[in-house]
Amino acid sequence: MGKAHRSTAIRRQHPIHPQNLSGGDEPLAQSNERQPQERRADIAIIGGGTGGCAAALAAAESGKTVIMTEETDWIGGQLTSQAVPPDEHPWIEQFGCTRTYRQFRDGVRDYYRRLFPLTSEARSRAALNPGNGSVSRLCHEPRAALAVLQDMLAPYVYSGRLTILTRHRAVAASVDGDDIRSVTVRDAGTGLLTTIAAAYFLDATECGDLLPLAGAEYVTGAESFAETGEPHAVQGEPLPQDMQGFTYCFAMDYIPGEDHTIERPERYEFWRQYKADFWPDKLLSWTGVRPHTLEPVTYELFEGTDKFSLFGYRRIVDKRNFADGFYPGSVTLVNWPQNDYWLGSVIDVSDEERERHLYDAKQLSLSLLYWLQTEAPRPDGGQGYPGLRLRKDVVGTDDGLAMYPYIRESRRIKAEFTVLEQHVATACRPDGKAETFDDSVGIGCYRIDLHPSTGNRHYIDISSLPFQIPLGCLIPIRLNNLLAACKNIGVTHITNGCYRLHPVEWNIGEAAGHLAAGCIDRGLSPRGLRGSEPELRAFQRRLTASGIELAWPATRPV
């Protein structure tokens, strides 16, 4: 088993009172007039993102009662409310994911085959890619992902084993020593509070929101080289507010000959002129950089030139896959370099600062759309594509932006084991294999891909090796009944860059759900299970029987 890394950049906070929590929708004075409703389950999953859904599925399939909360209207996180088509590795169609993640992928394809007027060619294609986006072998609409996730969870919801509370955000936790007794969530619509008691609590929130509420030790931002020894860690002191930028994604299609120009955004002039010192041109331009070389690159909107097509990059509907005229235009998801927001973080800042950055990030995305519609240079020498139409329906919001920003970097637990760059980076592994973890609970594969950061630092994009997910990175160093279930595991600022993608987050959540259920069954703590060779091997057999791959076959760097 790889040697555990212990960082000194620890944050431990006392539970936060609901009135001090940012991001609420309703005045808490009203909700405090009534006693909180009380609910109880074997396992409480706070956050219904990609990892949360996988955890709920695993725990419910294991026979446990589960309550899962989600602060938006849609469960699914990256796949739905953040509107990010799956980023996956080159072998995803053959191996390298859990059985249930493959069922999800198959479910998406089946959803389109059953319900949509596909062309005969598209329908016969085994590896149907509804959008034919270049980012993934499966680019699809967020609503399709939502429908499939709801179908997968439906048997447990209908039987009463799983309760899903959407539009509920965690606002407080009751902690007794090293054990969480309950978590209180607030209904965004009514302001009413619900207190959830459980044997185990899984944090599957996008920002690791349960960690400060429960007083868990955690890390944010960039660790220093002195702490981790990672070749790409920052020199000098750690930078806890230096995190990858986040993005408000949006969907658009293109209807030539029509004018769908939006109202000029309030902050358009600022974003129209904005240029970061490290960026080769204005952010709202066709110029970007190749992340792995940092060399300037010129983009184009549509295919047809020798330049990289941004529209085709995350296209989620290719109208050519469907009956003629069914879709008036192909649909793409805009998660591009031009709408990455890096002017500040929304984690561990004041309410005012958080709201300002969220607003500015939305203004950036709307400004990008307005620039595309009105000023973007065209290959024919003209300017603007007024036929670009903001598809509010695709993301389910009034403003046309995703329900939740795409958060690349969360709070991260101070874990029993922390994965370092040295464990997975190709340059650090002369034998061509990532570190072998004896406590593996799954696998993943992606380049170490860090977007420009709130510290105005450039991309870090380096080759990595197909890796394992060690059990120790799901387990906090102190709290007994808290587990990390998404991007908040024991990784660093650097290794977050390869452990944050869809199939990896799913695997993390699924392993956490099985771990909580297994600990209840065996009367063990997660730390105790990991520390017992017989119990650990029995747990790994349980994961394997459930369709979770624990090791890679022979592969190559990515």
XYZ file of C-alpha atoms in Angstrom:
558
model
C 0.000 0.000 0.000
C 1.332 3.424 -0.895
C 2.682 5.440 2.011
C 0.167 7.922 3.413
C 0.888 11.590 2.961
C 0.138 13.957 5.822
C -0.342 17.613 4.966
C -0.178 20.466 7.448
C -2.641 22.587 5.438
C -5.604 21.508 7.582
C -8.787 23.443 8.165
C -11.019 22.445 11.028
C -14.067 24.519 11.688
C -16.821 24.409 14.263
C -20.365 23.705 13.081
C -21.881 26.690 11.297
C -25.200 28.123 12.430
C -27.781 28.239 9.601
C -27.905 32.046 9.662
C -24.194 32.205 8.863
C -24.446 30.003 5.792
C -24.243 31.642 2.381
C -26.428 30.832 -0.563
C -29.840 30.483 1.085
C -33.051 31.292 -0.743
C -35.465 32.043 2.115
C -35.232 34.018 5.375
C -34.379 31.619 8.169
C -36.371 33.571 10.727
C -39.538 32.028 9.317
C -38.220 28.463 9.334
C -36.999 28.792 12.920
C -40.545 29.455 14.120
C -41.271 25.738 13.729
C -39.481 22.731 15.108
C -37.473 20.921 12.418
C -39.047 17.810 11.002
C -37.085 14.717 11.991
C -36.145 11.875 9.678
C -34.012 8.820 10.257
C -32.190 6.418 7.924
C -29.286 4.012 7.971
C -27.316 6.262 5.630
C -27.683 9.968 4.844
C -26.143 11.249 1.624
C -25.780 15.013 1.635
C -25.558 16.063 -2.009
C -27.246 14.362 -4.935
C -24.539 14.788 -7.546
C -22.929 12.095 -9.675
C -21.206 10.506 -6.668
C -24.271 10.917 -4.480
C -26.513 9.083 -6.936
C -24.022 6.221 -7.244
C -23.737 6.030 -3.448
C -27.514 5.977 -3.046
C -27.827 3.189 -5.591
C -25.149 1.078 -3.879
C -26.502 1.632 -0.363
C -30.107 0.964 -1.343
C -29.165 -2.147 -3.301
C -27.378 -3.303 -0.141
C -30.677 -3.211 1.723
C -30.119 -0.017 3.684
C -32.545 2.848 4.153
C -31.178 5.998 2.581
C -31.997 9.696 2.538
C -30.304 11.723 -0.188
C -30.542 15.517 -0.307
C -29.825 17.771 -3.263
C -29.866 21.566 -3.261
C -30.980 21.994 -6.905
C -34.064 20.683 -8.681
C -32.104 17.941 -10.443
C -30.088 15.053 -9.058
C -26.974 14.114 -11.024
C -24.495 16.957 -10.525
C -21.944 17.071 -13.332
C -24.227 15.017 -15.548
C -27.325 17.191 -15.111
C -27.488 20.341 -12.985
C -23.972 21.398 -14.040
C -24.559 20.385 -17.667
C -21.188 18.795 -18.368
C -21.154 15.938 -20.903
C -19.095 13.000 -19.609
C -15.314 13.231 -19.819
C -14.052 9.671 -20.084
C -10.945 7.635 -20.881
C -10.111 5.911 -24.196
C -11.174 2.399 -23.078
C -14.568 3.282 -21.612
C -16.532 1.192 -24.139
C -14.647 -1.989 -23.185
C -13.594 -1.673 -19.534
C -12.499 0.774 -16.882
C -15.744 1.665 -15.079
C -18.209 0.106 -12.674
C -21.095 -2.078 -13.801
C -23.656 0.494 -12.724
C -21.879 3.318 -14.555
C -22.001 1.158 -17.660
C -25.712 0.577 -17.008
C -26.133 4.343 -16.873
C -24.321 4.781 -20.184
C -26.354 1.979 -21.787
C -29.491 3.553 -20.327
C -28.766 6.860 -22.024
C -28.387 5.179 -25.403
C -31.519 3.124 -24.846
C -33.409 6.287 -23.866
C -32.721 7.814 -27.253
C -33.382 4.573 -29.142
C -36.737 4.025 -27.452
C -38.100 7.544 -27.538
C -36.477 9.531 -30.337
C -36.781 9.358 -34.137
C -33.209 8.350 -34.838
C -32.059 7.705 -38.364
C -31.672 4.038 -39.196
C -27.912 4.480 -39.301
C -27.777 6.113 -35.871
C -30.152 3.539 -34.381
C -28.009 0.654 -35.577
C -24.829 2.126 -34.164
C -23.884 0.139 -31.026
C -21.843 3.006 -29.636
C -24.485 5.652 -30.349
C -23.262 9.142 -29.524
C -26.361 11.393 -29.694
C -24.332 14.573 -29.982
C -21.228 13.252 -31.736
C -19.254 15.644 -29.544
C -15.512 15.223 -29.715
C -15.028 15.375 -25.930
C -16.620 11.985 -25.302
C -17.951 8.828 -26.878
C -21.290 9.629 -25.238
C -22.446 13.248 -25.438
C -26.089 13.654 -24.440
C -28.585 16.133 -23.032
C -28.687 16.733 -19.264
C -32.385 15.863 -19.221
C -31.632 12.437 -20.660
C -29.124 11.792 -17.871
C -31.690 12.926 -15.311
C -34.334 10.575 -16.699
C -31.958 7.601 -16.651
C -30.752 8.312 -13.108
C -34.331 8.607 -11.902
C -35.167 5.290 -13.562
C -32.177 3.575 -11.949
C -33.176 4.823 -8.500
C -36.946 4.409 -8.981
C -37.313 0.894 -7.492
C -35.799 2.035 -4.207
C -37.775 5.278 -4.156
C -41.029 3.429 -4.833
C -40.320 0.820 -2.169
C -39.597 3.531 0.403
C -36.008 2.459 0.913
C -34.666 5.665 -0.668
C -35.961 9.171 0.009
C -34.724 12.011 -2.212
C -35.108 15.586 -0.973
C -34.399 18.018 -3.804
C -34.013 21.750 -3.195
C -32.610 20.955 0.262
C -29.282 22.374 1.416
C -27.343 21.363 4.525
C -27.239 24.182 7.064
C -26.056 22.593 10.342
C -24.683 19.407 11.858
C -24.875 17.995 15.354
C -21.603 16.359 16.342
C -20.818 14.390 19.479
C -17.069 14.013 19.839
C -15.914 12.245 16.692
C -19.375 11.176 15.545
C -21.993 13.049 13.545
C -25.423 12.569 15.104
C -27.556 14.493 12.623
C -27.499 16.958 9.772
C -30.113 19.663 9.316
C -31.181 20.676 5.820
C -33.398 23.521 4.679
C -36.072 23.427 1.987
C -35.307 26.258 -0.444
C -38.972 26.636 -1.311
C -40.598 26.705 2.131
C -37.652 27.496 4.394
C -38.626 24.547 6.595
C -35.868 22.613 8.314
C -35.460 18.840 8.418
C -33.049 17.090 10.770
C -31.686 13.796 9.458
C -30.254 11.229 11.864
C -28.261 8.320 10.479
C -25.541 5.822 11.279
C -23.386 7.146 8.417
C -23.174 10.447 6.583
C -21.713 10.765 3.103
C -20.650 14.161 1.790
C -21.488 14.234 -1.920
C -21.916 18.009 -2.185
C -20.138 19.829 -4.968
C -18.064 22.023 -2.644
C -17.649 19.678 0.324
C -20.251 21.692 2.245
C -20.753 19.127 4.994
C -17.107 19.263 6.046
C -17.134 22.673 7.771
C -20.596 22.022 9.203
C -19.346 18.846 10.881
C -16.009 20.317 11.941
C -14.095 17.893 9.727
C -10.456 18.582 8.967
C -10.081 19.567 5.338
C -7.820 21.217 2.793
C -8.574 23.771 0.095
C -6.554 25.207 -2.746
C -2.944 24.513 -3.604
C -0.633 22.666 -1.251
C 3.013 23.660 -1.159
C 5.946 21.657 -2.441
C 7.263 21.523 1.109
C 4.096 19.674 2.163
C 3.673 17.206 -0.685
C 6.907 17.082 -2.653
C 4.823 17.135 -5.819
C 6.782 18.446 -8.812
C 3.941 20.804 -9.774
C 3.010 21.985 -6.276
C 3.499 25.679 -5.515
C 6.739 26.894 -4.016
C 6.627 28.684 -0.676
C 3.518 28.714 1.488
C 0.336 26.808 0.568
C -2.369 28.854 -1.151
C -5.744 27.773 0.265
C -7.704 30.208 -1.932
C -5.908 29.215 -5.135
C -8.349 26.822 -6.818
C -9.266 25.852 -10.344
C -11.721 28.193 -11.991
C -15.370 27.223 -12.187
C -17.807 27.581 -15.069
C -21.476 28.368 -15.612
C -22.268 26.156 -18.594
C -25.116 26.831 -21.004
C -26.708 25.171 -24.026
C -27.274 26.736 -27.423
C -28.305 25.688 -30.892
C -27.897 27.474 -34.208
C -30.763 28.486 -36.494
C -29.326 30.251 -39.568
C -31.322 33.215 -40.763
C -32.951 33.893 -37.394
C -31.989 36.452 -34.767
C -31.889 35.208 -31.180
C -29.532 37.852 -29.809
C -29.928 38.212 -26.063
C -30.045 41.507 -24.198
C -26.588 43.007 -23.755
C -25.284 41.697 -20.390
C -24.657 44.276 -17.701
C -20.966 43.373 -17.395
C -20.376 42.914 -21.109
C -17.967 45.798 -21.536
C -15.770 44.504 -18.719
C -15.618 40.988 -20.130
C -15.271 42.263 -23.705
C -12.053 44.043 -22.694
C -10.767 41.533 -20.136
C -7.373 39.932 -20.724
C -5.496 37.954 -18.103
C -1.745 38.526 -17.926
C -1.095 34.851 -18.627
C -3.590 34.589 -21.547
C -2.420 35.269 -25.129
C -5.385 37.477 -26.105
C -8.637 38.824 -24.747
C -10.702 36.086 -23.136
C -13.581 36.801 -25.531
C -11.707 35.923 -28.683
C -10.970 32.854 -30.778
C -7.490 32.605 -29.254
C -6.728 30.163 -26.475
C -3.879 27.860 -25.523
C -3.025 24.200 -25.821
C -3.209 23.170 -22.164
C -0.263 20.748 -22.253
C 2.135 23.104 -24.063
C 0.622 26.545 -23.269
C 1.172 27.499 -26.908
C -1.453 29.833 -28.433
C -4.120 28.144 -30.530
C -6.883 29.591 -32.700
C -10.399 28.138 -32.481
C -13.379 28.340 -34.800
C -17.069 27.964 -34.027
C -18.130 25.343 -36.566
C -16.454 22.502 -38.405
C -15.286 23.118 -41.944
C -11.927 24.780 -41.429
C -8.586 23.450 -40.240
C -9.216 24.967 -36.792
C -10.658 23.202 -33.761
C -14.461 23.512 -33.643
C -15.742 24.631 -30.272
C -19.362 23.969 -31.254
C -18.526 20.362 -32.074
C -16.445 19.911 -28.913
C -19.323 19.358 -26.457
C -22.185 18.992 -28.932
C -24.965 17.053 -27.180
C -27.410 16.840 -30.094
C -26.233 16.242 -33.635
C -29.367 16.801 -35.692
C -27.961 14.474 -38.360
C -28.612 11.567 -35.951
C -32.350 12.279 -36.004
C -35.168 12.372 -38.526
C -34.913 15.290 -40.906
C -36.315 18.427 -39.289
C -36.869 16.893 -35.831
C -34.282 19.182 -34.277
C -34.155 22.621 -35.934
C -30.471 22.832 -35.091
C -27.751 20.847 -33.370
C -27.222 21.674 -29.689
C -23.923 22.220 -27.910
C -22.952 22.703 -24.281
C -20.695 25.716 -23.784
C -17.981 24.769 -21.329
C -15.094 26.410 -23.122
C -11.875 28.194 -22.137
C -13.690 31.486 -22.768
C -16.158 31.011 -19.896
C -13.875 29.557 -17.241
C -14.111 31.975 -14.301
C -10.915 32.448 -12.291
C -11.279 35.861 -10.651
C -12.083 34.364 -7.261
C -13.265 31.330 -5.344
C -16.711 30.636 -3.875
C -15.400 28.394 -1.085
C -14.627 29.730 2.406
C -15.284 33.348 1.492
C -17.862 35.823 2.776
C -21.434 35.671 1.521
C -20.917 38.948 -0.305
C -17.786 37.772 -2.086
C -19.340 34.437 -2.991
C -22.397 36.077 -4.522
C -20.236 38.561 -6.415
C -18.175 35.800 -8.006
C -21.250 33.744 -8.873
C -22.820 36.799 -10.513
C -19.665 37.673 -12.425
C -19.287 34.068 -13.616
C -22.835 34.173 -14.955
C -22.119 37.503 -16.607
C -19.033 35.992 -18.238
C -21.036 33.163 -19.780
C -23.793 35.502 -20.969
C -21.168 37.904 -22.313
C -19.552 35.069 -24.241
C -22.902 34.250 -25.831
C -23.566 37.914 -26.670
C -20.071 38.242 -28.184
C -20.674 35.131 -30.272
C -23.979 36.541 -31.490
C -22.765 40.057 -32.257
C -18.987 40.441 -32.600
C -17.279 37.093 -33.102
C -15.257 37.143 -36.343
C -16.598 34.747 -38.978
C -14.539 32.953 -41.651
C -16.428 34.923 -44.324
C -15.171 38.202 -42.881
C -18.420 39.119 -41.155
C -19.148 39.409 -37.451
C -21.451 37.528 -35.141
C -23.831 34.596 -35.326
C -27.254 35.966 -34.343
C -28.809 32.576 -35.089
C -27.217 31.142 -31.941
C -30.131 30.495 -29.585
C -29.856 30.141 -25.815
C -31.654 26.904 -24.932
C -33.036 27.542 -21.462
C -35.133 24.367 -21.615
C -32.073 22.154 -21.986
C -30.703 23.194 -18.582
C -34.079 23.844 -16.927
C -33.535 27.438 -15.784
C -35.050 30.852 -16.473
C -31.715 32.524 -17.210
C -30.484 29.737 -19.480
C -27.421 28.986 -17.384
C -26.880 25.658 -15.649
C -28.605 25.226 -12.284
C -25.240 25.014 -10.556
C -21.752 26.079 -11.587
C -19.355 23.375 -12.692
C -17.105 23.160 -9.640
C -13.848 21.480 -10.573
C -12.197 21.673 -7.171
C -13.952 21.092 -3.864
C -12.934 21.159 -0.254
C -11.000 17.931 0.284
C -10.990 15.833 3.425
C -7.812 15.398 5.381
C -7.823 11.677 4.773
C -6.271 8.498 6.090
C -4.398 8.465 2.786
C -3.777 11.239 0.251
C -3.039 10.548 -3.410
C -0.077 12.568 -4.686
C 1.229 13.462 -8.117
C 4.072 11.016 -7.476
C 1.557 8.162 -7.357
C -0.035 8.711 -10.777
C 1.941 11.107 -13.017
C 3.698 9.406 -15.914
C 6.899 11.396 -15.382
C 7.086 10.193 -11.780
C 6.608 6.489 -12.554
C 9.616 5.066 -14.412
C 8.049 1.587 -14.487
C 5.096 2.912 -16.493
C 2.519 1.949 -13.863
C 0.669 4.045 -11.324
C 1.119 3.252 -7.642
C -0.532 -0.002 -6.611
C -2.879 0.458 -3.664
C -3.637 -2.689 -1.661
C -6.866 -1.084 -0.473
C -8.161 -0.285 -3.969
C -11.917 0.286 -4.221
C -11.990 1.163 -7.909
C -10.143 2.637 -10.840
C -10.054 5.734 -12.996
C -8.122 7.340 -15.778
C -7.690 10.919 -16.932
C -4.842 13.310 -17.526
C -3.863 15.555 -14.634
C -5.872 18.461 -15.990
C -6.026 21.678 -13.975
C -7.719 24.705 -15.484
C -6.431 28.244 -14.839
C -6.747 29.055 -11.173
C -8.053 31.813 -8.958
C -4.403 32.597 -8.210
C -3.949 33.569 -11.881
C -1.881 30.474 -12.539
C -2.039 28.785 -15.924
C -3.149 25.305 -16.942
C -1.350 22.319 -15.495
C -1.960 19.515 -17.975
C 0.366 16.545 -17.721
C 0.290 12.885 -18.627
C -0.926 10.393 -16.055
C -1.291 6.645 -15.815
C -4.500 4.670 -15.304
C -4.868 4.659 -11.525
C -6.617 3.038 -8.593
C -8.825 4.682 -5.973
C -7.484 3.796 -2.497
C -10.032 3.237 0.254
C -7.985 5.436 2.579
C -8.771 8.557 0.551
C -12.495 8.187 1.347
C -11.956 8.102 5.118
C -11.376 11.248 7.228
C -8.543 11.209 9.729
C -10.821 11.679 12.753
C -14.572 11.551 12.279
C -15.870 8.003 12.542
C -19.065 8.038 10.490
C -18.334 10.544 7.727
C -17.237 9.445 4.253
C -16.208 11.435 1.190
C -18.309 10.428 -1.811
C -17.266 12.660 -4.725
C -14.464 15.136 -5.544
C -13.846 15.816 -1.835
C -11.661 12.749 -1.254
C -8.064 12.720 -0.061
C -6.376 14.109 -3.150
C -4.315 17.248 -3.643
C -4.829 20.320 -5.782
C -2.757 18.472 -8.387
C -4.309 15.000 -8.284
C -7.808 16.433 -8.092
C -7.135 17.168 -11.758
C -7.465 13.471 -12.684
C -9.811 12.194 -9.925
C -12.626 14.684 -10.609
C -14.190 13.300 -13.798
C -17.568 11.590 -14.202
C -16.733 7.839 -14.096
C -14.224 8.369 -11.276
C -16.695 10.360 -9.180
C -19.320 7.678 -9.804
C -16.890 4.963 -8.645
C -15.983 6.973 -5.542
C -19.642 7.419 -4.611
C -20.489 3.799 -5.282
C -17.584 2.593 -3.141
C -18.634 4.958 -0.339
C -22.196 3.630 -0.446
C -20.983 0.049 -0.234
C -18.540 0.970 2.527
C -21.201 2.545 4.729
C -23.520 -0.416 4.171
C -20.722 -2.901 4.785
C -19.658 -1.211 8.011
C -23.240 -1.384 9.291
C -23.446 -5.068 8.355
C -20.118 -5.929 9.987
C -20.316 -3.621 12.995
C -17.058 -1.980 11.998
C -15.870 1.563 11.482
C -14.437 2.427 8.032
C -11.042 2.860 9.655
C -11.379 -0.496 11.365
C -12.394 -2.234 8.150
C -9.428 -0.783 6.307
C -7.080 -1.762 9.105
C -8.154 -5.414 9.149
C -6.675 -7.524 6.370
C -9.481 -10.131 6.390
C -12.224 -7.496 6.501
C -10.604 -5.424 3.771
C -10.290 -8.427 1.461
C -13.894 -9.424 2.157
C -15.016 -5.889 1.336
C -13.037 -5.883 -1.912
C -14.694 -9.182 -2.857
C -18.031 -7.511 -2.211
C -17.081 -4.666 -4.556
C -15.897 -7.054 -7.246
C -19.132 -9.023 -7.007
C -21.012 -5.756 -7.442
C -19.182 -5.066 -10.699
C -16.476 -2.672 -9.502
C -13.091 -3.165 -11.160
C -10.203 -2.821 -8.704
C -7.223 -2.956 -11.059
C -6.369 -2.118 -14.654
C -5.253 -4.527 -17.360
C -2.241 -3.503 -19.411
C -2.852 0.016 -20.744
C -0.829 3.117 -21.616
C -0.372 6.655 -20.330
C -2.933 9.303 -21.275
